[in-house]
JSON list of C-alpha atoms in Angstrom, two decimals:
[
{"chain": "A", "resi": 343, "resn": "UNK", "atom": "CA", "xyz": [-0.16, -0.16, 0.05]},
{"chain": "A", "resi": 344, "resn": "UNK", "atom": "CA", "xyz": [1.44, 3.19, -0.85]},
{"chain": "A", "resi": 345, "resn": "UNK", "atom": "CA", "xyz": [1.31, 6.30, 1.49]},
{"chain": "A", "resi": 346, "resn": "UNK", "atom": "CA", "xyz": [2.33, 9.67, 1.25]},
{"chain": "A", "resi": 347, "resn": "UNK", "atom": "CA", "xyz": [5.81, 10.61, 2.96]},
{"chain": "A", "resi": 348, "resn": "UNK", "atom": "CA", "xyz": [6.55, 13.97, 4.94]},
{"chain": "A", "resi": 349, "resn": "UNK", "atom": "CA", "xyz": [6.96, 15.73, 1.76]},
{"chain": "A", "resi": 350, "resn": "UNK", "atom": "CA", "xyz": [3.35, 17.22, 0.58]},
{"chain": "A", "resi": 351, "resn": "UNK", "atom": "CA", "xyz": [2.74, 17.37, -2.99]},
{"chain": "A", "resi": 352, "resn": "UNK", "atom": "CA", "xyz": [0.57, 19.54, -5.27]},
{"chain": "A", "resi": 353, "resn": "UNK", "atom": "CA", "xyz": [-1.24, 18.76, -8.46]},
{"chain": "A", "resi": 354, "resn": "UNK", "atom": "CA", "xyz": [-2.22, 22.03, -10.64]},
{"chain": "A", "resi": 355, "resn": "UNK", "atom": "CA", "xyz": [-4.28, 22.03, -13.68]},
{"chain": "A", "resi": 356, "resn": "UNK", "atom": "CA", "xyz": [-1.78, 24.79, -14.65]},
{"chain": "A", "resi": 357, "resn": "UNK", "atom": "CA", "xyz": [1.72, 24.99, -14.19]},
{"chain": "A", "resi": 358, "resn": "UNK", "atom": "CA", "xyz": [3.44, 28.32, -15.69]},
{"chain": "A", "resi": 359, "resn": "UNK", "atom": "CA", "xyz": [7.48, 28.15, -15.54]},
{"chain": "A", "resi": 360, "resn": "UNK", "atom": "CA", "xyz": [9.01, 31.43, -14.40]},
{"chain": "A", "resi": 361, "resn": "UNK", "atom": "CA", "xyz": [12.50, 32.38, -14.88]},
{"chain": "A", "resi": 362, "resn": "UNK", "atom": "CA", "xyz": [13.63, 35.31, -12.05]},
{"chain": "A", "resi": 363, "resn": "UNK", "atom": "CA", "xyz": [16.70, 37.79, -12.67]},
{"chain": "A", "resi": 364, "resn": "UNK", "atom": "CA", "xyz": [17.74, 41.07, -12.42]},
{"chain": "A", "resi": 365, "resn": "UNK", "atom": "CA", "xyz": [17.13, 43.56, -14.69]},
{"chain": "A", "resi": 366, "resn": "UNK", "atom": "CA", "xyz": [18.36, 47.07, -15.13]},
{"chain": "A", "resi": 367, "resn": "UNK", "atom": "CA", "xyz": [18.72, 47.06, -11.01]},
{"chain": "A", "resi": 368, "resn": "UNK", "atom": "CA", "xyz": [14.99, 45.73, -10.84]},
{"chain": "A", "resi": 369, "resn": "UNK", "atom": "CA", "xyz": [13.82, 42.19, -10.30]},
{"chain": "A", "resi": 370, "resn": "UNK", "atom": "CA", "xyz": [12.00, 40.68, -13.60]},
{"chain": "A", "resi": 371, "resn": "UNK", "atom": "CA", "xyz": [9.99, 37.60, -13.48]},
{"chain": "A", "resi": 372, "resn": "UNK", "atom": "CA", "xyz": [9.10, 35.94, -17.14]},
{"chain": "A", "resi": 373, "resn": "UNK", "atom": "CA", "xyz": [6.67, 33.48, -17.86]},
{"chain": "A", "resi": 374, "resn": "UNK", "atom": "CA", "xyz": [7.93, 31.23, -20.12]},
{"chain": "A", "resi": 375, "resn": "UNK", "atom": "CA", "xyz": [4.88, 29.38, -21.93]},
{"chain": "A", "resi": 376, "resn": "UNK", "atom": "CA", "xyz": [3.19, 33.03, -22.47]},
{"chain": "A", "resi": 377, "resn": "UNK", "atom": "CA", "xyz": [6.52, 35.09, -22.45]},
{"chain": "A", "resi": 378, "resn": "UNK", "atom": "CA", "xyz": [4.82, 37.67, -20.16]},
{"chain": "A", "resi": 379, "resn": "UNK", "atom": "CA", "xyz": [6.68, 39.58, -17.53]},
{"chain": "A", "resi": 380, "resn": "UNK", "atom": "CA", "xyz": [6.48, 41.31, -14.00]},
{"chain": "A", "resi": 381, "resn": "UNK", "atom": "CA", "xyz": [9.14, 43.56, -12.17]},
{"chain": "A", "resi": 382, "resn": "UNK", "atom": "CA", "xyz": [9.44, 44.94, -8.76]},
{"chain": "A", "resi": 383, "resn": "UNK", "atom": "CA", "xyz": [11.90, 46.31, -6.12]},
{"chain": "A", "resi": 384, "resn": "UNK", "atom": "CA", "xyz": [11.82, 42.47, -4.84]},
{"chain": "A", "resi": 385, "resn": "UNK", "atom": "CA", "xyz": [11.49, 38.90, -6.44]},
{"chain": "A", "resi": 386, "resn": "UNK", "atom": "CA", "xyz": [7.97, 38.76, -4.58]},
{"chain": "A", "resi": 387, "resn": "UNK", "atom": "CA", "xyz": [7.06, 42.05, -6.20]},
{"chain": "A", "resi": 388, "resn": "UNK", "atom": "CA", "xyz": [7.99, 40.89, -9.66]},
{"chain": "A", "resi": 389, "resn": "UNK", "atom": "CA", "xyz": [6.33, 37.77, -9.10]},
{"chain": "A", "resi": 390, "resn": "UNK", "atom": "CA", "xyz": [2.86, 38.90, -7.78]},
{"chain": "A", "resi": 391, "resn": "UNK", "atom": "CA", "xyz": [3.02, 41.69, -10.80]},
{"chain": "A", "resi": 392, "resn": "UNK", "atom": "CA", "xyz": [3.56, 38.51, -13.30]},
{"chain": "A", "resi": 393, "resn": "UNK", "atom": "CA", "xyz": [0.72, 36.42, -11.91]},
{"chain": "A", "resi": 394, "resn": "UNK", "atom": "CA", "xyz": [-1.53, 39.46, -11.97]},
{"chain": "A", "resi": 395, "resn": "UNK", "atom": "CA", "xyz": [-0.10, 40.07, -15.88]},
{"chain": "A", "resi": 396, "resn": "UNK", "atom": "CA", "xyz": [-0.83, 36.38, -16.36]},
{"chain": "A", "resi": 397, "resn": "UNK", "atom": "CA", "xyz": [-4.46, 36.30, -15.05]},
{"chain": "A", "resi": 398, "resn": "UNK", "atom": "CA", "xyz": [-5.18, 38.99, -16.79]},
{"chain": "A", "resi": 399, "resn": "UNK", "atom": "CA", "xyz": [-4.30, 37.72, -20.12]},
{"chain": "A", "resi": 400, "resn": "UNK", "atom": "CA", "xyz": [-5.79, 34.02, -19.34]},
{"chain": "A", "resi": 401, "resn": "UNK", "atom": "CA", "xyz": [-8.87, 36.02, -18.80]},
{"chain": "A", "resi": 402, "resn": "UNK", "atom": "CA", "xyz": [-8.88, 38.50, -22.00]},
{"chain": "A", "resi": 403, "resn": "UNK", "atom": "CA", "xyz": [-7.95, 35.23, -24.22]},
{"chain": "A", "resi": 404, "resn": "UNK", "atom": "CA", "xyz": [-11.03, 33.46, -22.52]},
{"chain": "A", "resi": 405, "resn": "UNK", "atom": "CA", "xyz": [-13.08, 36.03, -23.33]},
{"chain": "A", "resi": 406, "resn": "UNK", "atom": "CA", "xyz": [-11.82, 37.01, -26.61]},
{"chain": "A", "resi": 407, "resn": "UNK", "atom": "CA", "xyz": [-11.94, 33.21, -27.39]},
{"chain": "A", "resi": 408, "resn": "UNK", "atom": "CA", "xyz": [-8.21, 33.66, -29.28]},
{"chain": "A", "resi": 409, "resn": "UNK", "atom": "CA", "xyz": [-5.54, 30.71, -28.80]},
{"chain": "A", "resi": 410, "resn": "UNK", "atom": "CA", "xyz": [-3.38, 33.43, -30.01]},
{"chain": "A", "resi": 411, "resn": "UNK", "atom": "CA", "xyz": [-3.29, 35.38, -27.12]},
{"chain": "A", "resi": 412, "resn": "UNK", "atom": "CA", "xyz": [-1.76, 32.66, -24.96]},
{"chain": "A", "resi": 413, "resn": "UNK", "atom": "CA", "xyz": [-0.08, 30.64, -27.55]},
{"chain": "A", "resi": 414, "resn": "UNK", "atom": "CA", "xyz": [3.16, 33.19, -27.79]},
{"chain": "A", "resi": 415, "resn": "UNK", "atom": "CA", "xyz": [6.58, 31.28, -25.99]},
{"chain": "A", "resi": 416, "resn": "UNK", "atom": "CA", "xyz": [9.68, 33.01, -24.79]},
{"chain": "A", "resi": 417, "resn": "UNK", "atom": "CA", "xyz": [12.73, 32.45, -27.18]},
{"chain": "A", "resi": 418, "resn": "UNK", "atom": "CA", "xyz": [14.26, 28.84, -26.81]},
{"chain": "A", "resi": 419, "resn": "UNK", "atom": "CA", "xyz": [17.66, 30.42, -24.83]},
{"chain": "A", "resi": 420, "resn": "UNK", "atom": "CA", "xyz": [14.95, 31.76, -21.78]},
{"chain": "A", "resi": 421, "resn": "UNK", "atom": "CA", "xyz": [13.72, 27.69, -21.62]},
{"chain": "A", "resi": 422, "resn": "UNK", "atom": "CA", "xyz": [17.59, 26.88, -21.55]},
{"chain": "A", "resi": 423, "resn": "UNK", "atom": "CA", "xyz": [18.11, 28.99, -19.23]},
{"chain": "A", "resi": 424, "resn": "UNK", "atom": "CA", "xyz": [15.72, 28.29, -16.56]},
{"chain": "A", "resi": 425, "resn": "UNK", "atom": "CA", "xyz": [16.61, 24.58, -17.08]},
{"chain": "A", "resi": 426, "resn": "UNK", "atom": "CA", "xyz": [19.99, 25.30, -15.87]},
{"chain": "A", "resi": 427, "resn": "UNK", "atom": "CA", "xyz": [18.80, 27.44, -13.10]},
{"chain": "A", "resi": 428, "resn": "UNK", "atom": "CA", "xyz": [16.95, 24.68, -12.07]},
{"chain": "A", "resi": 429, "resn": "UNK", "atom": "CA", "xyz": [19.12, 22.20, -11.80]},
{"chain": "A", "resi": 430, "resn": "UNK", "atom": "CA", "xyz": [21.87, 24.53, -9.98]},
{"chain": "A", "resi": 431, "resn": "UNK", "atom": "CA", "xyz": [18.97, 25.05, -7.59]},
{"chain": "A", "resi": 432, "resn": "UNK", "atom": "CA", "xyz": [18.63, 21.43, -6.88]},
{"chain": "A", "resi": 433, "resn": "UNK", "atom": "CA", "xyz": [21.90, 20.57, -6.91]},
{"chain": "A", "resi": 434, "resn": "UNK", "atom": "CA", "xyz": [22.36, 23.56, -4.30]},
{"chain": "A", "resi": 435, "resn": "UNK", "atom": "CA", "xyz": [19.15, 22.37, -2.28]},
{"chain": "A", "resi": 436, "resn": "UNK", "atom": "CA", "xyz": [19.99, 18.72, -2.21]},
{"chain": "A", "resi": 437, "resn": "UNK", "atom": "CA", "xyz": [24.00, 18.63, -1.27]},
{"chain": "A", "resi": 438, "resn": "UNK", "atom": "CA", "xyz": [24.15, 22.15, 0.36]},
{"chain": "A", "resi": 439, "resn": "UNK", "atom": "CA", "xyz": [26.33, 23.67, -1.89]},
{"chain": "A", "resi": 440, "resn": "UNK", "atom": "CA", "xyz": [27.05, 27.79, -0.99]},
{"chain": "A", "resi": 441, "resn": "UNK", "atom": "CA", "xyz": [29.24, 27.96, -3.56]},
{"chain": "A", "resi": 442, "resn": "UNK", "atom": "CA", "xyz": [26.62, 28.28, -6.25]},
{"chain": "A", "resi": 443, "resn": "UNK", "atom": "CA", "xyz": [26.01, 31.91, -7.80]},
{"chain": "A", "resi": 444, "resn": "UNK", "atom": "CA", "xyz": [22.65, 32.01, -9.47]},
{"chain": "A", "resi": 445, "resn": "UNK", "atom": "CA", "xyz": [22.42, 34.19, -11.94]},
{"chain": "A", "resi": 446, "resn": "UNK", "atom": "CA", "xyz": [18.26, 33.23, -11.80]},
{"chain": "A", "resi": 447, "resn": "UNK", "atom": "CA", "xyz": [15.93, 31.75, -10.78]},
{"chain": "A", "resi": 448, "resn": "UNK", "atom": "CA", "xyz": [13.55, 29.05, -11.63]},
{"chain": "A", "resi": 449, "resn": "UNK", "atom": "CA", "xyz": [10.10, 28.91, -10.23]},
{"chain": "A", "resi": 450, "resn": "UNK", "atom": "CA", "xyz": [6.19, 27.87, -11.16]},
{"chain": "A", "resi": 451, "resn": "UNK", "atom": "CA", "xyz": [3.21, 29.56, -10.83]},
{"chain": "A", "resi": 452, "resn": "UNK", "atom": "CA", "xyz": [-0.14, 27.87, -10.71]},
{"chain": "A", "resi": 453, "resn": "UNK", "atom": "CA", "xyz": [-3.47, 27.36, -11.33]},
{"chain": "A", "resi": 454, "resn": "UNK", "atom": "CA", "xyz": [-5.69, 25.57, -10.10]},
{"chain": "A", "resi": 455, "resn": "UNK", "atom": "CA", "xyz": [-9.04, 24.39, -12.04]},
{"chain": "A", "resi": 456, "resn": "UNK", "atom": "CA", "xyz": [-10.91, 27.06, -10.06]},
{"chain": "A", "resi": 457, "resn": "UNK", "atom": "CA", "xyz": [-8.69, 29.81, -10.16]},
{"chain": "A", "resi": 458, "resn": "UNK", "atom": "CA", "xyz": [-8.90, 29.03, -13.86]},
{"chain": "A", "resi": 459, "resn": "UNK", "atom": "CA", "xyz": [-12.86, 28.88, -14.16]},
{"chain": "A", "resi": 460, "resn": "UNK", "atom": "CA", "xyz": [-13.29, 32.30, -11.98]},
{"chain": "A", "resi": 461, "resn": "UNK", "atom": "CA", "xyz": [-10.53, 33.80, -14.69]},
{"chain": "A", "resi": 462, "resn": "UNK", "atom": "CA", "xyz": [-12.68, 32.55, -17.35]},
{"chain": "A", "resi": 463, "resn": "UNK", "atom": "CA", "xyz": [-16.04, 34.33, -15.51]},
{"chain": "A", "resi": 464, "resn": "UNK", "atom": "CA", "xyz": [-14.17, 37.79, -15.21]},
{"chain": "A", "resi": 465, "resn": "UNK", "atom": "CA", "xyz": [-15.09, 39.88, -18.04]},
{"chain": "A", "resi": 466, "resn": "UNK", "atom": "CA", "xyz": [-13.76, 42.87, -20.02]},
{"chain": "A", "resi": 467, "resn": "UNK", "atom": "CA", "xyz": [-15.86, 46.27, -21.85]},
{"chain": "A", "resi": 468, "resn": "UNK", "atom": "CA", "xyz": [-15.10, 48.24, -24.46]},
{"chain": "A", "resi": 469, "resn": "UNK", "atom": "CA", "xyz": [-14.50, 51.87, -23.78]},
{"chain": "A", "resi": 470, "resn": "UNK", "atom": "CA", "xyz": [-13.19, 54.42, -26.20]},
{"chain": "A", "resi": 471, "resn": "UNK", "atom": "CA", "xyz": [-11.33, 51.57, -28.63]},
{"chain": "A", "resi": 472, "resn": "UNK", "atom": "CA", "xyz": [-9.75, 49.96, -25.21]},
{"chain": "A", "resi": 473, "resn": "UNK", "atom": "CA", "xyz": [-10.60, 46.91, -23.09]},
{"chain": "A", "resi": 474, "resn": "UNK", "atom": "CA", "xyz": [-10.65, 47.60, -19.56]},
{"chain": "A", "resi": 475, "resn": "UNK", "atom": "CA", "xyz": [-11.03, 44.61, -16.78]}
]
């Protein structure tokens, strides 16, 4: 019989890879699958801004019924950079290697099925040729 270990696991319906790095003195959090960016003074601020951008993009794409609004991945070099950051973070955590200097961090933003349904329910209205949430 299988039993869960003390390691907790979560299953999400959508996971978006995020590469976090410094750019022009502030943190950038870049979603690789949708090539969107959030900025902030801290990593947390950048990720929070990116999550808001992702939520708006997902909601808007659903309302417009336009797959092109979510099918624009970042360039392949950024995916390779994410893979390297993930590899270094994993090695550093498992082996306690403090000498590893990360130039970027690998991160996930996850959305549950319920969160996606809530995003799909958001509506945007057209005002003077602009669309607002």
